[in-house]
């Protein structure tokens, strides 16, 4: 079972960015973070930390379905997941796109799978608890559609 170090303390910056006012971390001894560490994610004692000043959009839930799954329900897990996807994009941005190696492609694909599992584990450990149907809807959404979010962007 895992735990978060604190509640979210963040300032809203329109139109849809939040900046953490203090660090937020998630620790779970039962998750495997080895593939995340291979791409440069620092996970001391299976703790993943978003530092003060980290920029997030919370959960990328389309506004039209906030009545079903609002970003507030899964926000802490989503912030940790945002950091992991950022690290995957940064890893991919450093690769030579003309000479990609199989092990490099495998590394970021494995890291994405682990990041998505961390997201699910963090939602399971959330307090207040997230209903199972909501957890799995959010989890399968990132499994299916997250591949576009790990493509390097300007500014990563």
GROMACS .gro file of N, CA and C in nm:
model
  468
    1UNK      N    1   0.084  -0.118   0.000
    1UNK     CA    2   0.000   0.000   0.000
    1UNK      C    3   0.088   0.124   0.000
    2UNK      N    4   0.047   0.223  -0.075
    2UNK     CA    5   0.126   0.344  -0.086
    2UNK      C    6   0.063   0.461  -0.015
    3UNK      N    7   0.136   0.573  -0.018
    3UNK     CA    8   0.083   0.693   0.047
    3UNK      C    9   0.141   0.818  -0.018
    4UNK      N   10   0.066   0.925  -0.007
    4UNK     CA   11   0.109   1.057  -0.051
    4UNK      C   12   0.165   1.130   0.071
    5UNK      N   13   0.258   1.223   0.048
    5UNK     CA   14   0.316   1.297   0.160
    5UNK      C   15   0.225   1.407   0.210
    6UNK      N   16   0.132   1.453   0.126
    6UNK     CA   17   0.055   1.570   0.164
    6UNK      C   18  -0.064   1.588   0.071
    7UNK      N   19  -0.143   1.686   0.100
    7UNK     CA   20  -0.249   1.731   0.010
    7UNK      C   21  -0.185   1.822  -0.095
    8UNK      N   22  -0.261   1.853  -0.199
    8UNK     CA   23  -0.211   1.941  -0.304
    8UNK      C   24  -0.217   2.086  -0.256
    9UNK      N   25  -0.109   2.156  -0.281
    9UNK     CA   26  -0.108   2.301  -0.262
    9UNK      C   27  -0.055   2.357  -0.393
   10UNK      N   28  -0.145   2.419  -0.469
   10UNK     CA   29  -0.108   2.468  -0.602
   10UNK      C   30  -0.184   2.595  -0.635
   11UNK      N   31  -0.123   2.676  -0.720
   11UNK     CA   32  -0.185   2.800  -0.765
   11UNK      C   33  -0.230   2.782  -0.909
   12UNK      N   34  -0.350   2.826  -0.938
   12UNK     CA   35  -0.405   2.815  -1.073
   12UNK      C   36  -0.351   2.926  -1.161
   13UNK      N   37  -0.308   2.889  -1.283
   13UNK     CA   38  -0.261   2.982  -1.384
   13UNK      C   39  -0.341   2.957  -1.511
   14UNK      N   40  -0.442   3.041  -1.537
   14UNK     CA   41  -0.529   3.020  -1.653
   14UNK      C   42  -0.449   3.007  -1.782
   15UNK      N   43  -0.496   2.933  -1.881
   15UNK     CA   44  -0.629   2.876  -1.883
   15UNK      C   45  -0.640   2.740  -1.814
   16UNK      N   46  -0.534   2.659  -1.806
   16UNK     CA   47  -0.551   2.527  -1.744
   16UNK      C   48  -0.424   2.470  -1.681
   17UNK      N   49  -0.341   2.554  -1.626
   17UNK     CA   50  -0.219   2.508  -1.560
   17UNK      C   51  -0.225   2.536  -1.410
   18UNK      N   52  -0.165   2.449  -1.335
   18UNK     CA   53  -0.150   2.463  -1.191
   18UNK      C   54  -0.002   2.453  -1.161
   19UNK      N   55   0.047   2.532  -1.066
   19UNK     CA   56   0.188   2.527  -1.026
   19UNK      C   57   0.192   2.490  -0.878
   20UNK      N   58   0.264   2.381  -0.849
   20UNK     CA   59   0.272   2.334  -0.710
   20UNK      C   60   0.342   2.436  -0.622
   21UNK      N   61   0.282   2.463  -0.507
   21UNK     CA   62   0.341   2.555  -0.409
   21UNK      C   63   0.428   2.482  -0.308
   22UNK      N   64   0.416   2.350  -0.305
   22UNK     CA   65   0.504   2.267  -0.223
   22UNK      C   66   0.513   2.131  -0.292
   23UNK      N   67   0.616   2.057  -0.256
   23UNK     CA   68   0.639   1.927  -0.319
   23UNK      C   69   0.524   1.830  -0.289
   24UNK      N   70   0.499   1.742  -0.383
   24UNK     CA   71   0.401   1.635  -0.367
   24UNK      C   72   0.471   1.506  -0.404
   25UNK      N   73   0.465   1.408  -0.315
   25UNK     CA   74   0.529   1.280  -0.346
   25UNK      C   75   0.435   1.165  -0.318
   26UNK      N   76   0.465   1.056  -0.386
   26UNK     CA   77   0.390   0.931  -0.370
   26UNK      C   78   0.492   0.821  -0.352
   27UNK      N   79   0.470   0.737  -0.250
   27UNK     CA   80   0.561   0.626  -0.223
   27UNK      C   81   0.481   0.498  -0.209
   28UNK      N   82   0.531   0.394  -0.275
   28UNK     CA   83   0.466   0.263  -0.269
   28UNK      C   84   0.573   0.157  -0.288
   29UNK      N   85   0.598   0.081  -0.185
   29UNK     CA   86   0.702  -0.023  -0.190
   29UNK      C   87   0.663  -0.140  -0.280
   30UNK      N   88   0.535  -0.150  -0.314
   30UNK     CA   89   0.487  -0.265  -0.392
   30UNK      C   90   0.493  -0.244  -0.543
   31UNK      N   91   0.528  -0.124  -0.588
   31UNK     CA   92   0.532  -0.100  -0.732
   31UNK      C   93   0.675  -0.118  -0.784
   32UNK      N   94   0.683  -0.159  -0.909
   32UNK     CA   95   0.812  -0.177  -0.975
   32UNK      C   96   0.842  -0.051  -1.055
   33UNK      N   97   0.949   0.017  -1.021
   33UNK     CA   98   0.985   0.142  -1.090
   33UNK      C   99   1.114   0.127  -1.170
   34UNK      N  100   1.160   0.005  -1.190
   34UNK     CA  101   1.289  -0.016  -1.256
   34UNK      C  102   1.292   0.040  -1.398
   35UNK      N  103   1.183   0.024  -1.474
   35UNK     CA  104   1.181   0.077  -1.611
   35UNK      C  105   1.174   0.229  -1.613
   36UNK      N  106   1.115   0.288  -1.511
   36UNK     CA  107   1.113   0.435  -1.500
   36UNK      C  108   1.252   0.486  -1.468
   37UNK      N  109   1.323   0.415  -1.380
   37UNK     CA  110   1.459   0.456  -1.345
   37UNK      C  111   1.553   0.447  -1.466
   38UNK      N  112   1.529   0.352  -1.556
   38UNK     CA  113   1.612   0.335  -1.676
   38UNK      C  114   1.607   0.458  -1.767
   39UNK      N  115   1.496   0.532  -1.762
   39UNK     CA  116   1.485   0.651  -1.848
   39UNK      C  117   1.516   0.779  -1.772
   40UNK      N  118   1.560   0.766  -1.647
   40UNK     CA  119   1.605   0.884  -1.573
   40UNK      C  120   1.514   0.934  -1.464
   41UNK      N  121   1.407   0.862  -1.431
   41UNK     CA  122   1.320   0.904  -1.321
   41UNK      C  123   1.387   0.867  -1.190
   42UNK      N  124   1.397   0.964  -1.099
   42UNK     CA  125   1.458   0.938  -0.968
   42UNK      C  126   1.349   0.885  -0.874
   43UNK      N  127   1.368   0.764  -0.827
   43UNK     CA  128   1.270   0.699  -0.740
   43UNK      C  129   1.342   0.644  -0.617
   44UNK      N  130   1.382   0.730  -0.526
   44UNK     CA  131   1.450   0.686  -0.405
   44UNK      C  132   1.350   0.616  -0.315
   45UNK      N  133   1.379   0.492  -0.281
   45UNK     CA  134   1.291   0.410  -0.196
   45UNK      C  135   1.148   0.405  -0.253
   46UNK      N  136   1.137   0.391  -0.383
   46UNK     CA  137   1.009   0.386  -0.453
   46UNK      C  138   0.921   0.509  -0.426
   47UNK      N  139   0.986   0.623  -0.406
   47UNK     CA  140   0.917   0.750  -0.387
   47UNK      C  141   0.937   0.835  -0.513
   48UNK      N  142   0.826   0.884  -0.565
   48UNK     CA  143   0.827   0.972  -0.682
   48UNK      C  144   0.783   1.109  -0.633
   49UNK      N  145   0.865   1.211  -0.659
   49UNK     CA  146   0.839   1.344  -0.605
   49UNK      C  147   0.829   1.448  -0.715
   50UNK      N  148   0.721   1.525  -0.710
   50UNK     CA  149   0.705   1.644  -0.794
   50UNK      C  150   0.748   1.760  -0.706
   51UNK      N  151   0.849   1.832  -0.750
   51UNK     CA  152   0.903   1.941  -0.669
   51UNK      C  153   0.814   2.065  -0.673
   52UNK      N  154   0.835   2.151  -0.576
   52UNK     CA  155   0.768   2.280  -0.573
   52UNK      C  156   0.797   2.349  -0.707
   53UNK      N  157   0.695   2.410  -0.766
   53UNK     CA  158   0.711   2.477  -0.896
   53UNK      C  159   0.674   2.390  -1.014
   54UNK      N  160   0.648   2.261  -0.991
   54UNK     CA  161   0.609   2.172  -1.101
   54UNK      C  162   0.477   2.219  -1.161
   55UNK      N  163   0.471   2.220  -1.294
   55UNK     CA  164   0.351   2.264  -1.366
   55UNK      C  165   0.272   2.142  -1.411
   56UNK      N  166   0.142   2.147  -1.388
   56UNK     CA  167   0.054   2.036  -1.421
   56UNK      C  168  -0.080   2.089  -1.471
   57UNK      N  169  -0.154   2.004  -1.539
   57UNK     CA  170  -0.291   2.039  -1.576
   57UNK      C  171  -0.388   1.953  -1.495
   58UNK      N  172  -0.338   1.895  -1.386
   58UNK     CA  173  -0.412   1.798  -1.305
   58UNK      C  174  -0.443   1.679  -1.395
   59UNK      N  175  -0.568   1.643  -1.409
   59UNK     CA  176  -0.603   1.531  -1.496
   59UNK      C  177  -0.656   1.587  -1.627
   60UNK      N  178  -0.613   1.531  -1.736
   60UNK     CA  179  -0.655   1.579  -1.869
   60UNK      C  180  -0.790   1.519  -1.907
   61UNK      N  181  -0.889   1.551  -1.828
   61UNK     CA  182  -1.024   1.502  -1.852
   61UNK      C  183  -1.098   1.608  -1.934
   62UNK      N  184  -1.155   1.568  -2.048
   62UNK     CA  185  -1.230   1.666  -2.127
   62UNK      C  186  -1.343   1.729  -2.045
   63UNK      N  187  -1.355   1.858  -2.054
   63UNK     CA  188  -1.452   1.934  -1.973
   63UNK      C  189  -1.594   1.877  -1.985
   64UNK      N  190  -1.628   1.828  -2.101
   64UNK     CA  191  -1.763   1.777  -2.125
   64UNK      C  192  -1.799   1.658  -2.036
   65UNK      N  193  -1.699   1.586  -1.984
   65UNK     CA  194  -1.731   1.471  -1.899
   65UNK      C  195  -1.690   1.491  -1.753
   66UNK      N  196  -1.667   1.615  -1.713
   66UNK     CA  197  -1.636   1.643  -1.572
   66UNK      C  198  -1.748   1.597  -1.480
   67UNK      N  199  -1.869   1.593  -1.530
   67UNK     CA  200  -1.980   1.546  -1.447
   67UNK      C  201  -1.961   1.399  -1.412
   68UNK      N  202  -1.886   1.327  -1.494
   68UNK     CA  203  -1.862   1.184  -1.472
   68UNK      C  204  -1.732   1.161  -1.396
   69UNK      N  205  -1.624   1.217  -1.450
   69UNK     CA  206  -1.492   1.206  -1.385
   69UNK      C  207  -1.432   1.345  -1.382
   70UNK      N  208  -1.433   1.406  -1.267
   70UNK     CA  209  -1.373   1.540  -1.259
   70UNK      C  210  -1.225   1.527  -1.228
   71UNK      N  211  -1.144   1.624  -1.269
   71UNK     CA  212  -1.001   1.617  -1.241
   71UNK      C  213  -0.971   1.619  -1.092
   72UNK      N  214  -1.062   1.671  -1.011
   72UNK     CA  215  -1.038   1.681  -0.866
   72UNK      C  216  -1.036   1.544  -0.801
   73UNK      N  217  -1.113   1.449  -0.855
   73UNK     CA  218  -1.123   1.316  -0.797
   73UNK      C  219  -0.989   1.242  -0.798
   74UNK      N  220  -0.913   1.264  -0.900
   74UNK     CA  221  -0.791   1.186  -0.920
   74UNK      C  222  -0.667   1.275  -0.929
   75UNK      N  223  -0.677   1.396  -0.876
   75UNK     CA  224  -0.575   1.499  -0.897
   75UNK      C  225  -0.435   1.460  -0.850
   76UNK      N  226  -0.421   1.408  -0.727
   76UNK     CA  227  -0.285   1.378  -0.679
   76UNK      C  228  -0.219   1.270  -0.763
   77UNK      N  229  -0.294   1.166  -0.796
   77UNK     CA  230  -0.240   1.060  -0.880
   77UNK      C  231  -0.204   1.115  -1.018
   78UNK      N  232  -0.288   1.206  -1.069
   78UNK     CA  233  -0.264   1.265  -1.202
   78UNK      C  234  -0.138   1.351  -1.203
   79UNK      N  235  -0.110   1.422  -1.095
   79UNK     CA  236   0.010   1.505  -1.090
   79UNK      C  237   0.136   1.418  -1.095
   80UNK      N  238   0.136   1.310  -1.019
   80UNK     CA  239   0.249   1.217  -1.022
   80UNK      C  240   0.263   1.159  -1.163
   81UNK      N  241   0.150   1.122  -1.225
   81UNK     CA  242   0.150   1.067  -1.360
   81UNK      C  243   0.201   1.169  -1.461
   82UNK      N  244   0.164   1.296  -1.444
   82UNK     CA  245   0.214   1.403  -1.532
   82UNK      C  246   0.366   1.411  -1.528
   83UNK      N  247   0.423   1.400  -1.408
   83UNK     CA  248   0.569   1.402  -1.395
   83UNK      C  249   0.632   1.285  -1.469
   84UNK      N  250   0.574   1.167  -1.455
   84UNK     CA  251   0.631   1.049  -1.522
   84UNK      C  252   0.623   1.062  -1.674
   85UNK      N  253   0.512   1.112  -1.725
   85UNK     CA  254   0.501   1.132  -1.869
   85UNK      C  255   0.598   1.241  -1.917
   86UNK      N  256   0.617   1.345  -1.837
   86UNK     CA  257   0.715   1.448  -1.871
   86UNK      C  258   0.854   1.386  -1.886
   87UNK      N  259   0.892   1.301  -1.792
   87UNK     CA  260   1.024   1.236  -1.797
   87UNK      C  261   1.036   1.146  -1.920
   88UNK      N  262   0.929   1.080  -1.957
   88UNK     CA  263   0.931   0.996  -2.079
   88UNK      C  264   0.950   1.085  -2.201
   89UNK      N  265   0.878   1.198  -2.208
   89UNK     CA  266   0.895   1.291  -2.322
   89UNK      C  267   1.038   1.343  -2.327
   90UNK      N  268   1.095   1.377  -2.212
   90UNK     CA  269   1.232   1.428  -2.208
   90UNK      C  270   1.331   1.322  -2.253
   91UNK      N  271   1.310   1.199  -2.213
   91UNK     CA  272   1.396   1.088  -2.257
   91UNK      C  273   1.387   1.073  -2.409
   92UNK      N  274   1.266   1.074  -2.461
   92UNK     CA  275   1.247   1.059  -2.605
   92UNK      C  276   1.307   1.175  -2.683
   93UNK      N  277   1.300   1.296  -2.627
   93UNK     CA  278   1.352   1.414  -2.696
   93UNK      C  279   1.504   1.405  -2.715
   94UNK      N  280   1.571   1.335  -2.625
   94UNK     CA  281   1.717   1.323  -2.632
   94UNK      C  282   1.763   1.218  -2.734
   95UNK      N  283   1.672   1.132  -2.778
   95UNK     CA  284   1.709   1.024  -2.869
   95UNK      C  285   1.730   1.076  -3.011
   96UNK      N  286   1.818   1.009  -3.084
   96UNK     CA  287   1.841   1.040  -3.224
   96UNK      C  288   1.730   0.974  -3.304
   97UNK      N  289   1.636   1.055  -3.350
   97UNK     CA  290   1.517   1.002  -3.417
   97UNK      C  291   1.548   0.927  -3.547
   98UNK      N  292   1.662   0.957  -3.606
   98UNK     CA  293   1.699   0.890  -3.731
   98UNK      C  294   1.766   0.755  -3.707
   99UNK      N  295   1.811   0.731  -3.584
   99UNK     CA  296   1.882   0.607  -3.553
   99UNK      C  297   1.833   0.546  -3.422
  100UNK      N  298   1.701   0.533  -3.410
  100UNK     CA  299   1.645   0.475  -3.289
  100UNK      C  300   1.684   0.328  -3.277
  101UNK      N  301   1.721   0.290  -3.159
  101UNK     CA  302   1.756   0.152  -3.129
  101UNK      C  303   1.633   0.083  -3.070
  102UNK      N  304   1.624  -0.048  -3.091
  102UNK     CA  305   1.512  -0.124  -3.036
  102UNK      C  306   1.503  -0.109  -2.885
  103UNK      N  307   1.617  -0.112  -2.816
  103UNK     CA  308   1.615  -0.103  -2.670
  103UNK      C  309   1.568   0.035  -2.622
  104UNK      N  310   1.590   0.140  -2.699
  104UNK     CA  311   1.542   0.273  -2.663
  104UNK      C  312   1.389   0.281  -2.674
  105UNK      N  313   1.337   0.225  -2.782
  105UNK     CA  314   1.192   0.222  -2.802
  105UNK      C  315   1.127   0.138  -2.693
  106UNK      N  316   1.188   0.023  -2.666
  106UNK     CA  317   1.138  -0.066  -2.562
  106UNK      C  318   1.140   0.003  -2.425
  107UNK      N  319   1.245   0.081  -2.400
  107UNK     CA  320   1.260   0.150  -2.270
  107UNK      C  321   1.146   0.249  -2.246
  108UNK      N  322   1.115   0.332  -2.345
  108UNK     CA  323   1.009   0.430  -2.319
  108UNK      C  324   0.871   0.366  -2.322
  109UNK      N  325   0.851   0.260  -2.399
  109UNK     CA  326   0.722   0.192  -2.396
  109UNK      C  327   0.700   0.121  -2.262
  110UNK      N  328   0.805   0.060  -2.209
  110UNK     CA  329   0.796  -0.004  -2.077
  110UNK      C  330   0.775   0.100  -1.968
  111UNK      N  331   0.841   0.214  -1.981
  111UNK     CA  332   0.825   0.322  -1.883
  111UNK      C  333   0.682   0.374  -1.885
  112UNK      N  334   0.621   0.384  -2.002
  112UNK     CA  335   0.481   0.428  -2.010
  112UNK      C  336   0.390   0.331  -1.937
  113UNK      N  337   0.412   0.201  -1.959
  113UNK     CA  338   0.329   0.100  -1.890
  113UNK      C  339   0.344   0.112  -1.739
  114UNK      N  340   0.468   0.131  -1.693
  114UNK     CA  341   0.490   0.146  -1.549
  114UNK      C  342   0.427   0.275  -1.497
  115UNK      N  343   0.439   0.383  -1.572
  115UNK     CA  344   0.378   0.511  -1.530
  115UNK      C  345   0.228   0.495  -1.515
  116UNK      N  346   0.166   0.423  -1.608
  116UNK     CA  347   0.022   0.402  -1.600
  116UNK      C  348  -0.015   0.315  -1.479
  117UNK      N  349   0.070   0.218  -1.447
  117UNK     CA  350   0.046   0.133  -1.328
  117UNK      C  351   0.063   0.214  -1.199
  118UNK      N  352   0.160   0.305  -1.198
  118UNK     CA  353   0.177   0.394  -1.082
  118UNK      C  354   0.052   0.480  -1.065
  119UNK      N  355  -0.001   0.531  -1.176
  119UNK     CA  356  -0.123   0.612  -1.173
  119UNK      C  357  -0.238   0.534  -1.108
  120UNK      N  358  -0.255   0.409  -1.150
  120UNK     CA  359  -0.361   0.325  -1.094
  120UNK      C  360  -0.338   0.300  -0.945
  121UNK      N  361  -0.214   0.265  -0.909
  121UNK     CA  362  -0.183   0.239  -0.768
  121UNK      C  363  -0.207   0.363  -0.683
  122UNK      N  364  -0.169   0.479  -0.736
  122UNK     CA  365  -0.187   0.604  -0.661
  122UNK      C  366  -0.335   0.637  -0.645
  123UNK      N  367  -0.416   0.608  -0.745
  123UNK     CA  368  -0.560   0.630  -0.730
  123UNK      C  369  -0.617   0.536  -0.625
  124UNK      N  370  -0.568   0.413  -0.621
  124UNK     CA  371  -0.615   0.316  -0.520
  124UNK      C  372  -0.580   0.362  -0.379
  125UNK      N  373  -0.469   0.435  -0.365
  125UNK     CA  374  -0.422   0.480  -0.234
  125UNK      C  375  -0.474   0.620  -0.198
  126UNK      N  376  -0.555   0.678  -0.283
  126UNK     CA  377  -0.605   0.815  -0.259
  126UNK      C  378  -0.697   0.819  -0.137
  127UNK      N  379  -0.692   0.933  -0.070
  127UNK     CA  380  -0.782   0.959   0.042
  127UNK      C  381  -0.834   1.100   0.027
  128UNK      N  382  -0.961   1.123   0.002
  128UNK     CA  383  -1.069   1.026   0.006
  128UNK      C  384  -1.060   0.928  -0.111
  129UNK      N  385  -1.120   0.811  -0.091
  129UNK     CA  386  -1.108   0.705  -0.190
  129UNK      C  387  -1.181   0.740  -0.319
  130UNK      N  388  -1.127   0.686  -0.426
  130UNK     CA  389  -1.185   0.704  -0.559
  130UNK      C  390  -1.265   0.577  -0.590
  131UNK      N  391  -1.389   0.590  -0.634
  131UNK     CA  392  -1.467   0.471  -0.669
  131UNK      C  393  -1.394   0.387  -0.775
  132UNK      N  394  -1.405   0.255  -0.765
  132UNK     CA  395  -1.334   0.165  -0.858
  132UNK      C  396  -1.366   0.194  -1.004
  133UNK      N  397  -1.493   0.217  -1.034
  133UNK     CA  398  -1.530   0.240  -1.174
  133UNK      C  399  -1.460   0.364  -1.229
  134UNK      N  400  -1.443   0.465  -1.143
  134UNK     CA  401  -1.379   0.589  -1.185
  134UNK      C  402  -1.228   0.568  -1.204
  135UNK      N  403  -1.169   0.491  -1.111
  135UNK     CA  404  -1.026   0.459  -1.121
  135UNK      C  405  -0.995   0.389  -1.252
  136UNK      N  406  -1.074   0.286  -1.280
  136UNK     CA  407  -1.045   0.206  -1.399
  136UNK      C  408  -1.080   0.280  -1.528
  137UNK      N  409  -1.179   0.367  -1.525
  137UNK     CA  410  -1.209   0.450  -1.642
  137UNK      C  411  -1.091   0.541  -1.672
  138UNK      N  412  -1.036   0.605  -1.568
  138UNK     CA  413  -0.920   0.694  -1.586
  138UNK      C  414  -0.797   0.615  -1.629
  139UNK      N  415  -0.776   0.500  -1.566
  139UNK     CA  416  -0.659   0.416  -1.599
  139UNK      C  417  -0.664   0.371  -1.746
  140UNK      N  418  -0.777   0.317  -1.789
  140UNK     CA  419  -0.785   0.269  -1.928
  140UNK      C  420  -0.780   0.385  -2.028
  141UNK      N  421  -0.823   0.502  -1.987
  141UNK     CA  422  -0.810   0.619  -2.075
  141UNK      C  423  -0.663   0.650  -2.102
  142UNK      N  424  -0.578   0.646  -1.997
  142UNK     CA  425  -0.436   0.674  -2.020
  142UNK      C  426  -0.367   0.559  -2.092
  143UNK      N  427  -0.411   0.437  -2.066
  143UNK     CA  428  -0.353   0.323  -2.138
  143UNK      C  429  -0.381   0.336  -2.288
  144UNK      N  430  -0.505   0.371  -2.321
  144UNK     CA  431  -0.544   0.379  -2.462
  144UNK      C  432  -0.498   0.507  -2.532
  145UNK      N  433  -0.508   0.620  -2.463
  145UNK     CA  434  -0.484   0.748  -2.530
  145UNK      C  435  -0.356   0.819  -2.486
  146UNK      N  436  -0.286   0.764  -2.388
  146UNK     CA  437  -0.165   0.828  -2.337
  146UNK      C  438  -0.048   0.828  -2.433
  147UNK      N  439  -0.053   0.747  -2.536
  147UNK     CA  440   0.061   0.741  -2.629
  147UNK      C  441   0.088   0.876  -2.694
  148UNK      N  442  -0.015   0.960  -2.709
  148UNK     CA  443   0.006   1.093  -2.767
  148UNK      C  444   0.068   1.189  -2.666
  149UNK      N  445   0.049   1.160  -2.539
  149UNK     CA  446   0.103   1.247  -2.435
  149UNK      C  447   0.251   1.222  -2.405
  150UNK      N  448   0.307   1.117  -2.462
  150UNK     CA  449   0.450   1.091  -2.440
  150UNK      C  450   0.535   1.130  -2.561
  151UNK      N  451   0.473   1.198  -2.656
  151UNK     CA  452   0.546   1.249  -2.772
  151UNK      C  453   0.612   1.379  -2.728
  152UNK      N  454   0.743   1.396  -2.750
  152UNK     CA  455   0.812   1.518  -2.707
  152UNK      C  456   0.746   1.644  -2.761
  153UNK      N  457   0.742   1.747  -2.674
  153UNK     CA  458   0.684   1.877  -2.709
  153UNK      C  459   0.788   1.985  -2.689
  154UNK      N  460   0.766   2.095  -2.754
  154UNK     CA  461   0.853   2.211  -2.732
  154UNK      C  462   0.838   2.255  -2.587
  155UNK      N  463   0.949   2.277  -2.521
  155UNK     CA  464   0.946   2.323  -2.383
  155UNK      C  465   0.962   2.213  -2.279
  156UNK      N  466   0.970   2.087  -2.322
  156UNK     CA  467   0.987   1.976  -2.226
  156UNK      C  468   1.130   1.972  -2.175
   0.00000   0.00000   0.00000
